[in-house]
Amino acid sequence: MLLNDLQVELQQIKNLELTRNIKELRFLTPVQGMDKTGQQYTVFSSNNYLGLTHAPEVISASQRAAAFGTGSTGSRLTTGSSFESGELERALAKFKHAEKALIFNTGYMTNLGVLYGLVKPRDTIFSDSLNHASIIDGCRITRAQVKIYPHSDMAALETLLKQDRNTGHKFVVTDGVFSMDGDIAKLPELVQLKEKYGFCLIVDDAHAVGVLGEDGSGTASHFGLLGKIDLQIGTLSKALASEGGYVAGNSIYIDYLMNKSRPFIFSTAISPGAYAAALAALQLLEEERESYLYKLRENTQYIRCLFKEAKIPVLAGITPIIPLVLGDARRTVEVAAQLAKAGFLVSAIRPPTVEQGKSRLRLTVSAAHSFEDLKKVTEALVSLI
Ligand SMILES: *Cc1c(COP(=O)(O)O)cnc(C)c1O
């Protein structure tokens, strides 16, 4: 019996204390959440890097666009696509220093759609071992050969590239900022390898947009490699305070995907309000760097400094993703629960999201946190670990 089998499996997950639960939360501010009992928390578990979800300009842009319908009611190719979608695509292409951009319904679907759309079964994909699940799933549905290289190990990647005897095209795909460790892909080396081996380089900047680069446009800007990445993927759901995903690159790639990518073609588009919110957020990111981009950087440096002084052994780095590896899954969940009691929401990341023995607390910093918030969570951590 299917239901019995599923129940047995669920029980096994429960026995390992790896059950996942959904917490219903209302965000009163970008970093202040309230649960149904009325308890409030300072949130360190979202990807609201710039705190733009509650910016008055973003909220009113979303409300104004809602006047043209709360839903899009169809695929962009069949029903017609809102004015806001085209405006946002043009703005994203410019922002990412690319010819053209195409929006999908989520970042997850963007990875599925780009890989499924471009990679043929005779091709080879080289994929970093710590890539996001949506890249892993995207690789799987292509039915191409997938070669996983050890995390950011460029020598190992080169060996695999040399050994590849496939006659199809080669693709290398990587997170720009890795979502669980917060470290940055070695783009300069990847671009060198690309020049030597001639592959298509795809970089998923979900955690890099609004975070890295002088203009906040991501890893290419951070490394001074504008124009060197074939396809840049991103999401509207993190720093850009909305929902949806996009890919930016050469117009041939984009036109091809628009014609061939099933996740793009066969799904109803996001609503006008969602495009409008992301567009307003993008404008604020570009025009008010002091309040958002630079404030995020200041907060990130500040909390990393506090952790260092307090000797909290977080992984080193410069991004606002700050992992504190505790190892044991049960302990990680316990500490997260105690933090919640003290009024701080921090993610407890366990297998299968990370390897066995590498369970961790994962804090994400936002431009909307105050120094006081950062000091208080540091004190709470010191007392608990
Ligand atoms: C969050 C994330 C995604 C998925 O984006 P959604 O818009 O949430 O679907 C894709 N890739 C990476 C690296 C991510 O961190």
Short mmCIF file of C-alpha atoms and ligand atoms in Angstrom, two decimals:
data_model
loop_
_atom_site.label_atom_id
_atom_site.label_comp_id
_atom_site.label_asym_id
_atom_site.label_seq_id
_atom_site.Cartn_x
_atom_site.Cartn_y
_atom_site.Cartn_z
CA MET A 1 0.00 0.00 0.00
CA LEU A 2 1.36 3.35 -1.04
CA LEU A 3 0.08 5.26 1.99
CA ASN A 4 1.59 2.66 4.34
CA ASP A 5 4.94 2.88 2.58
CA LEU A 6 4.91 6.65 2.81
CA GLN A 7 3.97 6.52 6.46
CA VAL A 8 6.87 4.17 7.20
CA GLU A 9 9.23 6.54 5.45
CA LEU A 10 7.82 9.55 7.31
CA GLN A 11 8.31 7.68 10.58
CA GLN A 12 11.96 7.05 9.68
CA ILE A 13 12.44 10.77 9.06
CA LYS A 14 10.78 11.43 12.42
CA ASN A 15 13.01 8.90 14.21
CA LEU A 16 16.05 10.72 12.88
CA GLU A 17 14.47 13.96 14.13
CA LEU A 18 14.66 15.36 10.62
CA THR A 19 10.98 16.19 10.24
CA ARG A 20 10.34 19.52 8.57
CA ASN A 21 7.57 21.85 9.65
CA ILE A 22 6.10 25.01 8.25
CA LYS A 23 5.98 28.03 10.54
CA GLU A 24 3.27 30.55 9.77
CA LEU A 25 4.73 33.99 10.12
CA ARG A 26 3.66 37.52 9.34
CA PHE A 27 6.38 40.01 8.49
CA LEU A 28 5.61 43.29 10.24
CA THR A 29 8.86 44.72 8.87
CA PRO A 30 11.48 43.12 6.60
CA VAL A 31 13.15 41.58 9.66
CA GLN A 32 10.42 41.49 12.30
CA GLY A 33 8.14 38.45 12.13
CA MET A 34 5.10 37.61 14.27
CA ASP A 35 3.63 34.15 14.74
CA LYS A 36 -0.02 33.30 15.36
CA THR A 37 0.38 33.48 19.13
CA GLY A 38 1.58 37.06 18.76
CA GLN A 39 5.19 36.31 19.63
CA GLN A 40 7.64 38.45 17.68
CA TYR A 41 11.04 37.51 16.33
CA THR A 42 13.96 39.24 14.72
CA VAL A 43 14.42 37.25 11.53
CA PHE A 44 17.86 36.05 10.44
CA SER A 45 16.53 33.29 8.21
CA SER A 46 15.17 35.09 5.14
CA ASN A 47 16.87 36.22 1.94
CA ASN A 48 15.53 39.74 2.26
CA TYR A 49 19.02 41.13 1.78
CA LEU A 50 18.05 44.71 1.13
CA GLY A 51 14.83 44.77 3.15
CA LEU A 52 12.97 46.02 0.09
CA THR A 53 9.81 43.94 0.67
CA HIS A 54 8.43 46.71 2.85
CA ALA A 55 9.81 49.77 1.05
CA PRO A 56 6.89 52.18 0.42
CA GLU A 57 7.95 52.61 -3.25
CA VAL A 58 7.88 48.84 -3.80
CA ILE A 59 4.55 48.31 -2.08
CA SER A 60 2.86 51.13 -3.98
CA ALA A 61 4.28 49.94 -7.34
CA SER A 62 2.83 46.51 -6.64
CA GLN A 63 -0.54 48.01 -5.66
CA ARG A 64 -0.69 50.22 -8.74
CA ALA A 65 0.01 47.25 -11.04
CA ALA A 66 -2.64 45.17 -9.27
CA ALA A 67 -5.18 47.52 -10.87
CA PHE A 68 -4.41 45.65 -14.12
CA GLY A 69 -5.36 42.30 -12.63
CA THR A 70 -4.35 40.29 -9.61
CA GLY A 71 -3.36 37.36 -11.79
CA SER A 72 -1.94 37.03 -15.29
CA THR A 73 -4.37 34.20 -16.18
CA GLY A 74 -2.21 32.66 -18.85
CA SER A 75 1.15 31.85 -20.36
CA ARG A 76 2.93 34.92 -21.70
CA LEU A 77 2.96 33.49 -25.20
CA THR A 78 -0.76 32.78 -25.37
CA THR A 79 -2.49 35.37 -23.22
CA GLY A 80 -0.32 38.40 -23.72
CA SER A 81 2.20 39.64 -21.27
CA SER A 82 1.76 42.65 -19.02
CA PHE A 83 3.61 45.90 -19.81
CA GLU A 84 5.44 45.45 -16.51
CA SER A 85 7.00 42.15 -17.66
CA GLY A 86 8.65 43.70 -20.70
CA GLU A 87 9.83 46.74 -18.76
CA LEU A 88 11.37 44.55 -16.12
CA GLU A 89 13.12 42.32 -18.67
CA ARG A 90 14.69 45.32 -20.36
CA ALA A 91 15.77 46.73 -17.00
CA LEU A 92 17.25 43.39 -15.92
CA ALA A 93 19.19 42.99 -19.18
CA LYS A 94 20.70 46.44 -18.71
CA PHE A 95 21.44 45.83 -15.05
CA LYS A 96 23.18 42.52 -15.85
CA HIS A 97 25.08 44.10 -18.76
CA ALA A 98 23.50 41.60 -21.14
CA GLU A 99 21.67 41.89 -24.47
CA LYS A 100 18.41 40.42 -23.35
CA ALA A 101 16.66 38.80 -20.39
CA LEU A 102 13.79 36.37 -19.98
CA ILE A 103 11.66 36.01 -16.86
CA PHE A 104 10.45 32.65 -15.56
CA ASN A 105 8.04 32.08 -12.68
CA THR A 106 10.66 31.27 -10.05
CA GLY A 107 14.41 30.98 -9.80
CA TYR A 108 13.93 27.24 -9.53
CA MET A 109 12.05 27.13 -12.79
CA THR A 110 14.66 29.32 -14.43
CA ASN A 111 17.36 26.73 -13.80
CA LEU A 112 15.09 23.94 -15.01
CA GLY A 113 14.04 25.97 -18.02
CA VAL A 114 17.51 27.12 -19.09
CA LEU A 115 19.15 23.71 -18.76
CA TYR A 116 16.20 21.78 -20.21
CA GLY A 117 15.93 24.32 -23.01
CA LEU A 118 19.57 24.48 -24.07
CA VAL A 119 21.24 21.19 -23.19
CA LYS A 120 20.72 18.20 -25.48
CA PRO A 121 21.15 14.56 -24.41
CA ARG A 122 24.42 14.33 -26.38
CA ASP A 123 25.96 17.26 -24.46
CA THR A 124 27.98 17.29 -21.24
CA ILE A 125 27.28 19.42 -18.17
CA PHE A 126 29.98 20.03 -15.56
CA SER A 127 28.35 20.98 -12.28
CA ASP A 128 29.80 22.06 -8.90
CA SER A 129 29.09 19.57 -6.10
CA LEU A 130 27.49 22.27 -3.93
CA ASN A 131 25.18 23.69 -6.59
CA HIS A 132 21.59 24.56 -5.66
CA ALA A 133 18.95 21.82 -5.91
CA SER A 134 17.31 23.56 -8.88
CA ILE A 135 20.56 23.20 -10.87
CA ILE A 136 20.85 19.56 -9.88
CA ASP A 137 17.26 18.91 -10.97
CA GLY A 138 17.79 20.96 -14.14
CA CYS A 139 20.81 18.81 -15.02
CA ARG A 140 18.81 15.63 -14.44
CA ILE A 141 15.96 16.43 -16.83
CA THR A 142 18.30 17.18 -19.72
CA ARG A 143 19.37 13.50 -19.90
CA ALA A 144 22.84 14.80 -20.81
CA GLN A 145 26.01 13.42 -19.23
CA VAL A 146 26.47 15.22 -15.93
CA LYS A 147 29.92 15.40 -14.38
CA ILE A 148 30.07 16.70 -10.82
CA TYR A 149 33.34 18.37 -9.84
CA PRO A 150 34.36 18.76 -6.17
CA HIS A 151 33.31 22.13 -4.80
CA SER A 152 35.23 24.98 -6.50
CA ASP A 153 38.08 22.58 -7.39
CA MET A 154 39.27 24.09 -10.65
CA ALA A 155 42.03 21.51 -11.20
CA ALA A 156 39.49 18.70 -10.91
CA LEU A 157 37.17 20.52 -13.30
CA GLU A 158 39.98 20.92 -15.83
CA THR A 159 40.81 17.20 -15.62
CA LEU A 160 37.16 16.36 -16.32
CA LEU A 161 37.07 18.83 -19.23
CA LYS A 162 40.20 17.25 -20.72
CA GLN A 163 38.82 13.74 -20.35
CA ASP A 164 35.48 14.56 -21.97
CA ARG A 165 35.13 12.69 -25.25
CA ASN A 166 31.53 13.67 -25.93
CA THR A 167 30.93 15.20 -29.35
CA GLY A 168 28.16 17.52 -28.14
CA HIS A 169 28.46 20.93 -26.50
CA LYS A 170 29.93 21.51 -23.07
CA PHE A 171 28.28 23.50 -20.28
CA VAL A 172 29.69 24.51 -16.92
CA VAL A 173 27.13 25.57 -14.35
CA THR A 174 27.73 27.03 -10.90
CA ASP A 175 26.15 29.05 -8.14
CA GLY A 176 27.71 32.54 -8.05
CA VAL A 177 27.41 32.65 -4.25
CA PHE A 178 26.85 29.21 -2.73
CA SER A 179 23.66 29.18 -0.76
CA MET A 180 24.75 27.09 2.22
CA ASP A 181 28.39 28.15 2.72
CA GLY A 182 28.10 31.73 1.46
CA ASP A 183 31.38 31.47 -0.46
CA ILE A 184 31.89 32.87 -3.96
CA ALA A 185 32.54 30.84 -7.13
CA LYS A 186 36.01 31.18 -8.65
CA LEU A 187 34.82 33.09 -11.68
CA PRO A 188 38.24 34.33 -12.90
CA GLU A 189 39.49 30.74 -13.13
CA LEU A 190 36.22 29.58 -14.70
CA VAL A 191 36.49 32.27 -17.36
CA GLN A 192 40.09 31.20 -18.10
CA LEU A 193 38.99 27.58 -18.46
CA LYS A 194 36.14 28.69 -20.68
CA GLU A 195 38.57 30.45 -22.99
CA LYS A 196 40.68 27.29 -23.15
CA TYR A 197 37.92 24.68 -23.52
CA GLY A 198 35.12 26.65 -25.11
CA PHE A 199 32.16 25.75 -22.94
CA CYS A 200 29.00 27.72 -22.22
CA LEU A 201 29.34 29.20 -18.71
CA ILE A 202 26.14 29.52 -16.67
CA VAL A 203 26.25 31.34 -13.32
CA ASP A 204 23.32 31.41 -10.90
CA ASP A 205 23.57 34.70 -9.03
CA ALA A 206 20.50 34.20 -6.81
CA HIS A 207 22.48 35.21 -3.70
CA ALA A 208 24.78 37.68 -5.45
CA VAL A 209 22.39 40.23 -6.95
CA GLY A 210 21.85 43.10 -4.54
CA VAL A 211 24.86 41.83 -2.64
CA LEU A 212 28.07 41.77 -4.71
CA GLY A 213 29.65 44.14 -7.20
CA GLU A 214 30.00 47.92 -7.12
CA ASP A 215 26.50 48.26 -8.60
CA GLY A 216 25.10 45.21 -6.80
CA SER A 217 24.68 43.37 -10.10
CA GLY A 218 26.43 40.23 -8.92
CA THR A 219 29.56 38.13 -9.29
CA ALA A 220 30.56 39.27 -12.80
CA SER A 221 30.70 42.85 -11.56
CA HIS A 222 32.45 41.79 -8.33
CA PHE A 223 35.31 40.23 -10.30
CA GLY A 224 35.39 42.79 -13.13
CA LEU A 225 34.24 40.15 -15.60
CA LEU A 226 31.30 41.91 -17.22
CA GLY A 227 30.43 40.33 -20.55
CA LYS A 228 32.44 37.18 -19.81
CA ILE A 229 29.61 34.99 -18.50
CA ASP A 230 27.39 33.44 -21.18
CA LEU A 231 24.25 33.13 -19.11
CA GLN A 232 23.50 34.80 -15.80
CA ILE A 233 20.60 33.42 -13.85
CA GLY A 234 18.92 35.23 -10.98
CA THR A 235 15.83 35.37 -8.86
CA LEU A 236 13.39 38.16 -8.13
CA SER A 237 12.61 36.54 -4.79
CA LYS A 238 15.63 37.48 -2.70
CA ALA A 239 17.16 40.98 -2.79
CA LEU A 240 14.54 42.08 -5.34
CA ALA A 241 11.68 41.56 -2.90
CA SER A 242 9.22 39.82 -5.20
CA GLU A 243 8.93 36.45 -6.90
CA GLY A 244 10.05 35.05 -10.22
CA GLY A 245 13.41 34.28 -11.81
CA TYR A 246 15.31 35.37 -14.91
CA VAL A 247 18.15 34.58 -17.24
CA ALA A 248 20.21 37.22 -19.04
CA GLY A 249 22.59 36.78 -21.94
CA ASN A 250 23.08 36.91 -25.71
CA SER A 251 19.78 37.45 -27.55
CA ILE A 252 20.12 34.17 -29.47
CA TYR A 253 20.05 32.22 -26.20
CA ILE A 254 17.08 34.23 -24.97
CA ASP A 255 15.06 33.97 -28.20
CA TYR A 256 15.80 30.25 -28.35
CA LEU A 257 14.61 29.73 -24.76
CA MET A 258 11.45 31.75 -25.41
CA ASN A 259 10.65 29.37 -28.26
CA LYS A 260 11.80 26.11 -26.76
CA SER A 261 11.89 26.11 -22.98
CA ARG A 262 8.94 24.13 -21.65
CA PRO A 263 8.96 25.61 -18.12
CA PHE A 264 8.66 29.04 -19.79
CA ILE A 265 6.02 28.05 -22.33
CA PHE A 266 3.65 25.91 -20.31
CA SER A 267 3.13 27.85 -17.12
CA THR A 268 0.99 30.83 -16.26
CA ALA A 269 3.05 33.98 -15.80
CA ILE A 270 3.47 35.77 -12.48
CA SER A 271 1.14 38.69 -11.80
CA PRO A 272 1.65 42.32 -12.91
CA GLY A 273 2.15 43.25 -9.24
CA ALA A 274 5.07 40.84 -8.90
CA TYR A 275 6.89 42.30 -11.92
CA ALA A 276 6.18 45.85 -10.76
CA ALA A 277 7.49 45.18 -7.25
CA ALA A 278 10.75 43.75 -8.62
CA LEU A 279 11.12 46.69 -11.00
CA ALA A 280 10.67 49.20 -8.18
CA ALA A 281 13.12 47.23 -6.01
CA LEU A 282 15.69 47.20 -8.81
CA GLN A 283 15.33 50.98 -9.17
CA LEU A 284 15.92 51.49 -5.45
CA LEU A 285 18.95 49.20 -5.53
CA GLU A 286 20.41 51.29 -8.34
CA GLU A 287 19.42 54.73 -7.09
CA GLU A 288 19.76 54.48 -3.33
CA ARG A 289 22.91 52.50 -2.78
CA GLU A 290 23.65 54.12 0.58
CA SER A 291 20.39 52.98 2.17
CA TYR A 292 20.39 49.46 0.78
CA LEU A 293 23.49 48.00 -0.87
CA TYR A 294 26.05 49.81 1.28
CA LYS A 295 23.96 49.37 4.41
CA LEU A 296 23.87 45.60 3.79
CA ARG A 297 27.65 45.58 3.44
CA GLU A 298 28.07 47.60 6.61
CA ASN A 299 25.81 45.21 8.53
CA THR A 300 27.60 42.16 7.14
CA GLN A 301 31.01 43.49 8.16
CA TYR A 302 29.70 44.54 11.54
CA ILE A 303 28.21 41.18 12.51
CA ARG A 304 31.18 39.23 11.14
CA CYS A 305 33.35 41.46 13.35
CA LEU A 306 31.15 40.85 16.40
CA PHE A 307 31.36 37.11 15.80
CA LYS A 308 35.12 37.27 15.56
CA GLU A 309 35.41 39.23 18.81
CA ALA A 310 33.08 36.76 20.52
CA LYS A 311 35.04 33.84 19.05
CA ILE A 312 31.95 32.34 17.40
CA PRO A 313 33.46 30.02 14.81
CA VAL A 314 31.42 30.93 11.73
CA LEU A 315 32.75 30.19 8.24
CA ALA A 316 34.84 33.09 6.96
CA GLY A 317 33.66 35.11 3.99
CA ILE A 318 32.29 38.45 2.83
CA THR A 319 28.68 37.64 1.96
CA PRO A 320 25.65 38.03 4.24
CA ILE A 321 25.19 34.24 4.38
CA ILE A 322 26.88 33.27 7.64
CA PRO A 323 27.00 29.56 8.51
CA LEU A 324 27.86 28.27 11.96
CA VAL A 325 28.58 24.58 11.51
CA LEU A 326 27.64 22.63 14.65
CA GLY A 327 27.83 19.17 13.06
CA ASP A 328 25.12 17.29 14.90
CA ALA A 329 21.60 17.69 13.46
CA ARG A 330 19.80 17.35 16.80
CA ARG A 331 21.99 19.93 18.54
CA THR A 332 21.52 22.31 15.61
CA VAL A 333 17.75 22.07 15.91
CA GLU A 334 17.95 22.52 19.68
CA VAL A 335 20.04 25.65 19.49
CA ALA A 336 17.74 27.08 16.79
CA ALA A 337 14.74 26.36 19.06
CA GLN A 338 16.42 28.14 21.98
CA LEU A 339 17.25 31.08 19.77
CA ALA A 340 13.58 31.24 18.73
CA LYS A 341 12.58 31.28 22.40
CA ALA A 342 14.91 34.21 22.86
CA GLY A 343 13.24 35.97 19.91
CA PHE A 344 15.56 35.20 16.99
CA LEU A 345 14.72 33.12 13.95
CA VAL A 346 17.78 31.40 12.52
CA SER A 347 17.64 28.50 10.06
CA ALA A 348 18.74 25.05 11.20
CA ILE A 349 20.10 23.39 8.08
CA ARG A 350 20.31 19.60 8.20
CA PRO A 351 20.72 16.66 5.85
CA PRO A 352 19.77 16.17 3.10
CA THR A 353 20.26 19.90 2.40
CA VAL A 354 23.85 19.57 3.65
CA GLU A 355 26.04 16.51 4.16
CA GLN A 356 25.72 14.27 7.21
CA GLY A 357 27.75 15.77 10.09
CA LYS A 358 27.68 19.28 8.62
CA SER A 359 24.44 20.51 10.12
CA ARG A 360 24.56 24.17 10.80
CA LEU A 361 22.85 27.33 11.86
CA ARG A 362 22.63 29.67 8.92
CA LEU A 363 22.21 33.38 9.57
CA THR A 364 21.44 35.82 6.82
CA VAL A 365 21.95 39.51 7.35
CA SER A 366 19.70 42.21 5.90
CA ALA A 367 20.17 45.90 5.31
CA ALA A 368 17.04 46.28 7.45
CA HIS A 369 18.71 44.94 10.62
CA SER A 370 19.82 47.53 13.13
CA PHE A 371 23.22 47.32 14.83
CA GLU A 372 21.22 46.59 17.99
CA ASP A 373 19.64 43.51 16.31
CA LEU A 374 23.10 42.29 15.31
CA LYS A 375 24.52 42.81 18.80
CA LYS A 376 21.61 41.04 20.44
CA VAL A 377 21.74 37.93 18.24
CA THR A 378 25.50 37.71 18.88
CA GLU A 379 24.90 37.80 22.63
CA ALA A 380 22.21 35.14 22.34
CA LEU A 381 24.54 32.90 20.34
CA VAL A 382 27.38 33.34 22.79
CA SER A 383 25.17 32.19 25.63
CA LEU A 384 23.92 29.11 23.73
CA ILE A 385 26.93 27.51 22.08
C1 LIG B 1 16.93 30.51 -4.00
C2 LIG B 1 17.71 29.95 -5.11
C3 LIG B 1 17.08 29.54 -6.29
C4 LIG B 1 15.60 29.45 -6.40
O1 LIG B 1 15.01 30.69 -6.56
P1 LIG B 1 13.44 30.82 -6.25
O2 LIG B 1 13.08 32.09 -6.86
O3 LIG B 1 13.32 30.79 -4.77
O4 LIG B 1 12.78 29.64 -6.88
C5 LIG B 1 17.88 29.14 -7.34
N1 LIG B 1 19.22 29.11 -7.23
C6 LIG B 1 19.85 29.47 -6.11
C7 LIG B 1 21.34 29.42 -6.04
C8 LIG B 1 19.11 29.89 -5.01
O5 LIG B 1 19.72 30.21 -3.87
#
